[in-house]
Amino acid sequence: MTTPKAYNPADIESKWQAKWDADGLYHSNIDPKRPKHYALTMLPYPSGDLHIGHWYAMTPSDSRARYMRMKGYNVLFPMGFDAFGLPAENAAIKSGIHPMVRTRDNIERMRKQLRSMGAMFDWRREMVSSEPEYYRWTEWFFIQLYKAGLAYRKMSPVDFCPNCNTTLAREQVWGDDRHCERCGTPVIKKDLNQWFFKTTRYADELLSYEGIDWPERVKTLQTNWIGRSEGASVIFKIAPAPDSPPISGNGGGEGGVEVFTTRPDTLWGATFMVFSPEHPLVDEITAPEHKAEVDAYKQQAARQSDIEREAVDKEKTGVFTGGYAINPVNGERIPIWIADYVLMSYGTGAIMAVPAHDERDFAFARKFGLKVIPVIQPEDMPALDGDTMDVATTGAGRMINSGPFNGTAVTEDKGRKNPGISAVIDWLAEKGIGREAVNYRYRDWLISRQRYWGAPIPMIHCETHGWSPVPDDQLPVTLPEDVEWKPTGESPLKLHPTWKNTTCPVCGAPAERETDTMDTFMCSSWYHLRYLSPWHDQGPFDENEYNYWMPVDTYTGGIEHATMHLLYTRFFHKALRDMGITEGHEPMLQLRNQGMVLGEDNEKMSKSRGNVIAPDVLVGRYGADTVRAYLMFFARWDMGAPWDSQGIEGSARWVRRVWTLFTDEVRQGAPTPETLRNLRRKVHQTLKRVTRDFDTFEFNTIISSLMELLNEMVRAREAGAAGSAEWTEAVDIYLRMMAPVTPHIAEELWTNVLGKPYSIHTQAWPRVDEAAAREDELTLAVQVNGKVRDRVTVPADADDETVKAAALAAEGVVRALEGQPPKKVIVVKGKLVSIVM
RNA sequence: GCCGAAGUGGCGGAACAGGCAGACGCGCACGACUCAAAAUCGUGUUCCGUAAGGAGUGUGGGUUCGAUUCCCACCUUCGGCACCA
């Protein structure tokens, strides 16, 4: 036994961290005898310093991983770094420090900070995405996707600063006028040939969440992001101008343009077409007298961001091209306009406009005086008149002005479930004008980046043989260190004098490497696989490790990744599954998201606002255990909350009071049986709640339950309970419950102060004694006409008649009844009695 | 504008089958210990009211013996965004 001493977190924490490390206490190894639990938390970008937000994400995740370990699972809880990306390259441009040097320095600092957390990370399994041992396999995965036919090249516009001569990320384009963050020059669009993955091939499968326990919120976000809609694809022929050459067409054969619509039942009401200003046919269809106007409109549309173009309350704009199309269902000649509310990136970039039954088309038609023809008559409305109607109707009704379909019922349903739509689709197919079609908002994944600090795209281009993947035995294609990363308008790798020169894998002739690098989301799509065996050099992972640990059982991280990262990693897993590399349909079975810690001013934390909370400072002042406890306590984990630097005092007090209670000299007293019974009951009730809350990720109530039990124990100790068997049990269970939350002080009290066998972190989670947790008697509220008038205490097993009698005899009830007999008495077992007068 | 989440004391939050609103903590007030302060400990703390009592979970309705919880309408805040054809 150690003599009582003051609580000194700095000493305790560094001592135990060193010992756990030396003993390999947190090494996770395959053990077929135990059930496994792969707990994964989103890996940080090595920005330089650990942020309180990292702690908020990671420490509750660590606590839960520790809890699972005590429950008997063989737990894997790894950590690594998502180390490629823009900030390191920007810093290099500004300061001249090589991205690799900066990244390695930052990682070194963050590793230290992460260790101060006292988490159960198995550091032998650390991965760093910017090291060749890792990105060798990122490249290898690219090649597998390429070989599976999932990678292709396509022209695609990027934001470009003509002054800095560089491609800009969305975050580098500032302001309403869309200028370059660095120099203020207005940004332009530049078309580049880039690599894509066919994520859309998996769109339908990604819409199924079968077998995974993910928050509804995330599933809804992903579903909306994929945006599946059912309808029809219809070809509109372009009406040739009297003396112009024939029109080339766009996917619709000779002289036709393809359009997707969810409302083929309204085709007879299509009185004009609208093309996106970027549509490839615009120049061809534009009549000479409209050319100047069309070109001017195209220019101003290109200057806007998608978000501006998509703003709902914006006044509709557009110009007439002078061209006409033929409505295929009735042969009408209809004008073609261009407008920025039609986006090239959605559907086919051209729409048929039905102003009578679409709000945007209606606003557009009214503004520009275009024809409105109603074709769906709602049942309970007076006959619609295209000239006088003042709002588009979008609901159900019967088809009118629609040739063979007049009288057909149209419901509110979408797609084939709607009889009107279904009938028209069949008719279109029969006539060869259109077909049933499904459209997605989801787009293929653009992975090319005109950057240095990323994984090279392992492709070689030969004049004769086109693109070939780099042969496996030449992987990885490593980044050269001697590059010019100052912006030049080209990928830095392209400017390197020799790096891009290689030979064609097919013919051996001189050839060039791809000089773009990969999107960092590519690196983070498979990092959970690298953790399994970062030492493995025969493949991305060791199959034995995969077979034991995968899939990820619990994935924790921020909600902001709901649509990008979490969809990419699901796509990745499914694509690899189809190549036989992974198994199962989903990589992560359970997902839980934490909310955001805001600054004390209730704003998002940022350096520029000066409201950033540094965990290092807090650890220095209070110790890691207190910071961990406070982060679990101060807000609902899935909600987050503004930081409160006074509130942490409460957690600090709790930790100190535990220390005092367990290190004070034990003075044996003469406790009453009731004191001991009450203590035991509280202990097991608390255990029950804490167990449930760990299971459901409700961390804040774990801490408050532990605080409550501490208060009870302080009272019991004053009543002489210390030294009793009940007290010994209470202390034992208390420390086990505390261990996942505050691992250092729990270990110190367990091993050093109480002299129990090292380590507390290898102990089993205690079992609830239901009999001990049960209440002997209950205090019930008695309501008269819904108002609490008194309380009665009855044995827990009292029958309803006994309870009723006690309630009616209670003083406050008698007074409220004023001598009148109750109309009804309701006894709610264990809760209350409700009397109706 | 649409989608999602949320509105409970001075503050963070609790209430987990519709059943005692405000657990736990912060802050505050008073007290003990101190020459004093800090730390620690104790008591109190939703609002109105001296009290009895009354009101009260964003607002207005509804269902119910009983609603923070369920239903309808609305308001506000936060997050995301697609004028999605």
CSV table of C-alpha atoms in Angstrom, one decimal, chain A residues 136-353:
chain,number,residue,atom,x,y,z
A,136,ARG,CA,2.4,1.6,-53.5
A,137,TRP,CA,-0.9,-0.1,-52.8
A,138,THR,CA,-3.1,2.9,-53.5
A,139,GLU,CA,-1.5,2.8,-56.9
A,140,TRP,CA,-2.0,-0.9,-57.1
A,141,PHE,CA,-5.7,-0.4,-56.3
A,142,PHE,CA,-6.0,2.2,-59.1
A,143,ILE,CA,-4.6,-0.4,-61.5
A,144,GLN,CA,-7.1,-3.1,-60.3
A,145,LEU,CA,-10.0,-0.6,-60.8
A,146,TYR,CA,-8.6,0.2,-64.2
A,147,LYS,CA,-8.3,-3.4,-65.2
A,148,ALA,CA,-11.9,-4.0,-64.0
A,149,GLY,CA,-13.0,-1.3,-66.5
A,150,LEU,CA,-13.9,1.1,-63.7
A,151,ALA,CA,-11.4,3.9,-64.6
A,152,TYR,CA,-11.7,6.0,-67.7
A,153,ARG,CA,-10.6,9.4,-69.1
A,154,LYS,CA,-12.8,12.3,-70.0
A,155,MET,CA,-12.6,16.0,-70.6
A,156,SER,CA,-13.8,17.9,-67.5
A,157,PRO,CA,-13.6,21.5,-66.5
A,158,VAL,CA,-11.6,22.8,-63.5
A,159,ASP,CA,-11.4,26.1,-61.8
A,160,PHE,CA,-8.2,27.8,-62.9
A,161,CYS,CA,-6.4,31.0,-61.9
A,162,PRO,CA,-4.8,32.5,-65.0
A,163,ASN,CA,-2.5,34.6,-62.9
A,164,CYS,CA,-1.1,31.9,-60.5
A,165,ASN,CA,-1.3,29.5,-63.4
A,166,THR,CA,-2.8,26.8,-61.3
A,167,THR,CA,-5.9,24.7,-60.8
A,168,LEU,CA,-7.9,25.8,-57.8
A,169,ALA,CA,-9.8,23.7,-55.3
A,170,ARG,CA,-13.3,24.9,-54.3
A,171,GLU,CA,-11.9,26.2,-51.1
A,172,GLN,CA,-9.4,28.4,-53.0
A,173,VAL,CA,-12.1,30.2,-54.9
A,174,TRP,CA,-13.4,33.1,-52.8
A,175,GLY,CA,-16.3,35.5,-52.9
A,176,ASP,CA,-19.3,36.1,-55.0
A,177,ASP,CA,-17.1,37.2,-57.9
A,178,ARG,CA,-15.2,33.9,-57.6
A,179,HIS,CA,-11.6,35.2,-57.3
A,180,CYS,CA,-8.4,33.3,-56.5
A,181,GLU,CA,-7.7,33.2,-52.8
A,182,ARG,CA,-4.0,34.0,-53.3
A,183,CYS,CA,-4.0,36.8,-55.9
A,184,GLY,CA,-7.6,37.9,-56.3
A,185,THR,CA,-7.7,37.3,-60.0
A,186,PRO,CA,-11.1,36.2,-61.3
A,187,VAL,CA,-11.2,32.5,-61.8
A,188,ILE,CA,-11.8,30.9,-65.2
A,189,LYS,CA,-12.9,27.4,-66.3
A,190,LYS,CA,-10.4,25.2,-68.1
A,191,ASP,CA,-11.2,21.9,-69.8
A,192,LEU,CA,-8.7,19.1,-68.9
A,193,ASN,CA,-8.5,15.4,-69.8
A,194,GLN,CA,-8.9,13.6,-66.4
A,195,TRP,CA,-9.3,10.2,-64.8
A,196,PHE,CA,-12.7,9.1,-63.5
A,197,PHE,CA,-14.0,6.1,-61.6
A,198,LYS,CA,-17.4,4.7,-62.6
A,199,THR,CA,-19.0,5.1,-59.2
A,200,THR,CA,-22.3,5.3,-60.9
A,201,ARG,CA,-22.1,1.7,-61.9
A,202,TYR,CA,-22.8,1.0,-58.2
A,203,ALA,CA,-25.4,3.7,-57.6
A,204,ASP,CA,-28.3,1.2,-57.2
A,205,GLU,CA,-26.4,-1.0,-54.8
A,206,LEU,CA,-25.2,1.9,-52.8
A,207,LEU,CA,-28.8,2.8,-52.2
A,208,SER,CA,-29.3,-0.4,-50.2
A,209,TYR,CA,-28.2,-0.3,-46.6
A,210,GLU,CA,-29.1,-3.9,-45.8
A,211,GLY,CA,-27.1,-5.4,-43.0
A,212,ILE,CA,-25.6,-2.2,-41.7
A,213,ASP,CA,-26.5,-0.2,-38.6
A,214,TRP,CA,-26.0,3.4,-39.8
A,215,PRO,CA,-27.8,6.5,-38.5
A,216,GLU,CA,-30.9,7.2,-40.5
A,217,ARG,CA,-29.6,10.7,-41.0
A,218,VAL,CA,-26.6,9.5,-42.9
A,219,LYS,CA,-28.6,7.0,-45.0
A,220,THR,CA,-31.0,9.8,-46.0
A,221,LEU,CA,-28.1,12.1,-46.9
A,222,GLN,CA,-26.5,9.3,-49.1
A,223,THR,CA,-29.8,8.5,-50.7
A,224,ASN,CA,-30.5,12.1,-51.6
A,225,TRP,CA,-26.9,12.5,-52.8
A,226,ILE,CA,-27.3,9.6,-55.2
A,227,GLY,CA,-30.6,11.0,-56.2
A,228,ARG,CA,-32.2,8.2,-58.2
A,229,SER,CA,-35.2,9.2,-60.3
A,230,GLU,CA,-37.3,7.1,-62.6
A,231,GLY,CA,-38.8,8.3,-65.9
A,232,ALA,CA,-38.2,8.2,-69.6
A,233,SER,CA,-35.6,9.2,-72.1
A,234,VAL,CA,-37.1,10.9,-75.1
A,235,ILE,CA,-35.5,12.1,-78.4
A,236,PHE,CA,-36.4,15.5,-79.7
A,237,LYS,CA,-35.4,16.1,-83.3
A,238,ILE,CA,-33.8,19.4,-84.1
A,239,ALA,CA,-35.8,21.3,-86.7
A,240,PRO,CA,-33.3,22.4,-89.4
A,241,ALA,CA,-33.2,26.0,-90.4
A,242,PRO,CA,-34.1,26.5,-94.0
A,243,ASP,CA,-30.6,27.0,-95.4
A,244,SER,CA,-28.3,25.4,-92.7
A,245,PRO,CA,-26.4,22.1,-92.9
A,246,PRO,CA,-27.8,19.1,-91.1
A,247,ILE,CA,-27.4,19.0,-87.3
A,248,SER,CA,-25.1,16.4,-85.9
A,249,GLY,CA,-27.1,15.2,-83.0
A,250,ASN,CA,-26.2,14.2,-79.4
A,251,GLY,CA,-26.8,10.5,-78.4
A,252,GLY,CA,-30.1,10.6,-80.2
A,253,GLY,CA,-29.0,9.7,-83.7
A,254,GLU,CA,-29.4,11.9,-86.7
A,255,GLY,CA,-30.5,15.4,-85.7
A,256,GLY,CA,-31.8,14.6,-82.3
A,257,VAL,CA,-31.2,15.6,-78.7
A,258,GLU,CA,-31.8,13.3,-75.8
A,259,VAL,CA,-33.9,14.5,-72.8
A,260,PHE,CA,-34.6,12.8,-69.5
A,261,THR,CA,-38.0,13.4,-67.9
A,262,THR,CA,-39.7,12.1,-64.8
A,263,ARG,CA,-43.0,13.2,-66.3
A,264,PRO,CA,-43.4,11.7,-69.8
A,265,ASP,CA,-47.1,12.0,-69.1
A,266,THR,CA,-46.8,15.7,-69.7
A,267,LEU,CA,-45.0,15.5,-73.0
A,268,TRP,CA,-47.9,17.0,-74.9
A,269,GLY,CA,-47.5,20.1,-72.8
A,270,ALA,CA,-43.8,20.6,-73.7
A,271,THR,CA,-43.9,24.0,-75.5
A,272,PHE,CA,-40.2,24.8,-75.5
A,273,MET,CA,-36.8,23.3,-74.7
A,274,VAL,CA,-34.1,24.6,-72.5
A,275,PHE,CA,-30.4,23.7,-73.0
A,276,SER,CA,-27.6,24.2,-70.5
A,277,PRO,CA,-25.4,27.1,-71.8
A,278,GLU,CA,-22.5,24.5,-72.0
A,279,HIS,CA,-24.5,22.0,-74.1
A,280,PRO,CA,-22.4,20.9,-77.1
A,281,LEU,CA,-25.2,21.6,-79.6
A,282,VAL,CA,-25.8,25.2,-78.6
A,283,ASP,CA,-23.4,26.6,-81.2
A,284,GLU,CA,-24.9,24.5,-84.0
A,285,ILE,CA,-28.5,25.4,-83.4
A,286,THR,CA,-28.0,29.1,-82.7
A,287,ALA,CA,-29.2,31.3,-85.5
A,288,PRO,CA,-26.7,33.9,-86.7
A,289,GLU,CA,-28.9,36.8,-85.5
A,290,HIS,CA,-28.9,35.4,-82.0
A,291,LYS,CA,-25.2,34.5,-81.8
A,292,ALA,CA,-24.0,37.6,-80.0
A,293,GLU,CA,-26.6,37.3,-77.3
A,294,VAL,CA,-26.1,33.6,-76.8
A,295,ASP,CA,-22.3,34.0,-76.6
A,296,ALA,CA,-22.6,36.7,-74.0
A,297,TYR,CA,-25.0,34.6,-71.9
A,298,LYS,CA,-22.7,31.6,-72.1
A,299,GLN,CA,-19.8,33.7,-70.8
A,300,GLN,CA,-21.7,35.1,-67.8
A,301,ALA,CA,-23.0,31.6,-66.9
A,302,ALA,CA,-19.5,30.2,-67.0
A,303,ARG,CA,-18.4,32.8,-64.5
A,304,GLN,CA,-21.0,31.6,-61.9
A,305,SER,CA,-20.6,28.8,-59.4
A,306,ASP,CA,-23.0,25.9,-59.5
A,307,ILE,CA,-24.4,27.2,-56.2
A,308,GLU,CA,-25.2,30.6,-57.6
A,309,ARG,CA,-26.8,29.1,-60.6
A,310,GLU,CA,-28.9,26.8,-58.4
A,311,ALA,CA,-30.1,29.5,-56.0
A,312,VAL,CA,-33.9,29.1,-55.9
A,313,ASP,CA,-35.0,32.7,-55.3
A,314,LYS,CA,-33.0,33.9,-58.3
A,315,GLU,CA,-34.8,35.6,-61.1
A,316,LYS,CA,-35.0,33.3,-64.1
A,317,THR,CA,-32.7,34.3,-66.9
A,318,GLY,CA,-32.1,32.9,-70.4
A,319,VAL,CA,-31.9,33.7,-74.1
A,320,PHE,CA,-33.5,32.3,-77.2
A,321,THR,CA,-31.1,30.6,-79.6
A,322,GLY,CA,-33.2,31.0,-82.7
A,323,GLY,CA,-33.3,27.2,-83.1
A,324,TYR,CA,-36.3,24.9,-83.0
A,325,ALA,CA,-37.0,21.3,-82.1
A,326,ILE,CA,-39.9,19.0,-82.9
A,327,ASN,CA,-42.0,17.7,-80.1
A,328,PRO,CA,-42.0,14.0,-81.0
A,329,VAL,CA,-45.5,13.2,-79.7
A,330,ASN,CA,-47.4,15.9,-81.6
A,331,GLY,CA,-45.0,17.2,-84.2
A,332,GLU,CA,-45.1,20.8,-82.9
A,333,ARG,CA,-42.2,23.1,-83.6
A,334,ILE,CA,-41.0,24.4,-80.3
A,335,PRO,CA,-38.3,27.1,-79.6
A,336,ILE,CA,-35.0,26.2,-77.9
A,337,TRP,CA,-33.7,28.5,-75.2
A,338,ILE,CA,-30.6,28.4,-73.1
A,339,ALA,CA,-30.7,29.1,-69.3
A,340,ASP,CA,-28.4,28.6,-66.4
A,341,TYR,CA,-30.9,26.7,-64.4
A,342,VAL,CA,-30.3,23.7,-66.6
A,343,LEU,CA,-27.0,22.1,-65.6
A,344,MET,CA,-24.7,20.2,-67.9
A,345,SER,CA,-23.8,17.9,-65.0
A,346,TYR,CA,-27.3,16.6,-64.4
A,347,GLY,CA,-29.2,14.4,-66.9
A,348,THR,CA,-28.4,15.2,-70.5
A,349,GLY,CA,-28.0,18.9,-70.0
A,350,ALA,CA,-31.2,19.6,-71.9
A,351,ILE,CA,-34.8,19.6,-70.8
A,352,MET,CA,-38.2,19.6,-72.3
A,353,ALA,CA,-40.1,22.4,-70.6
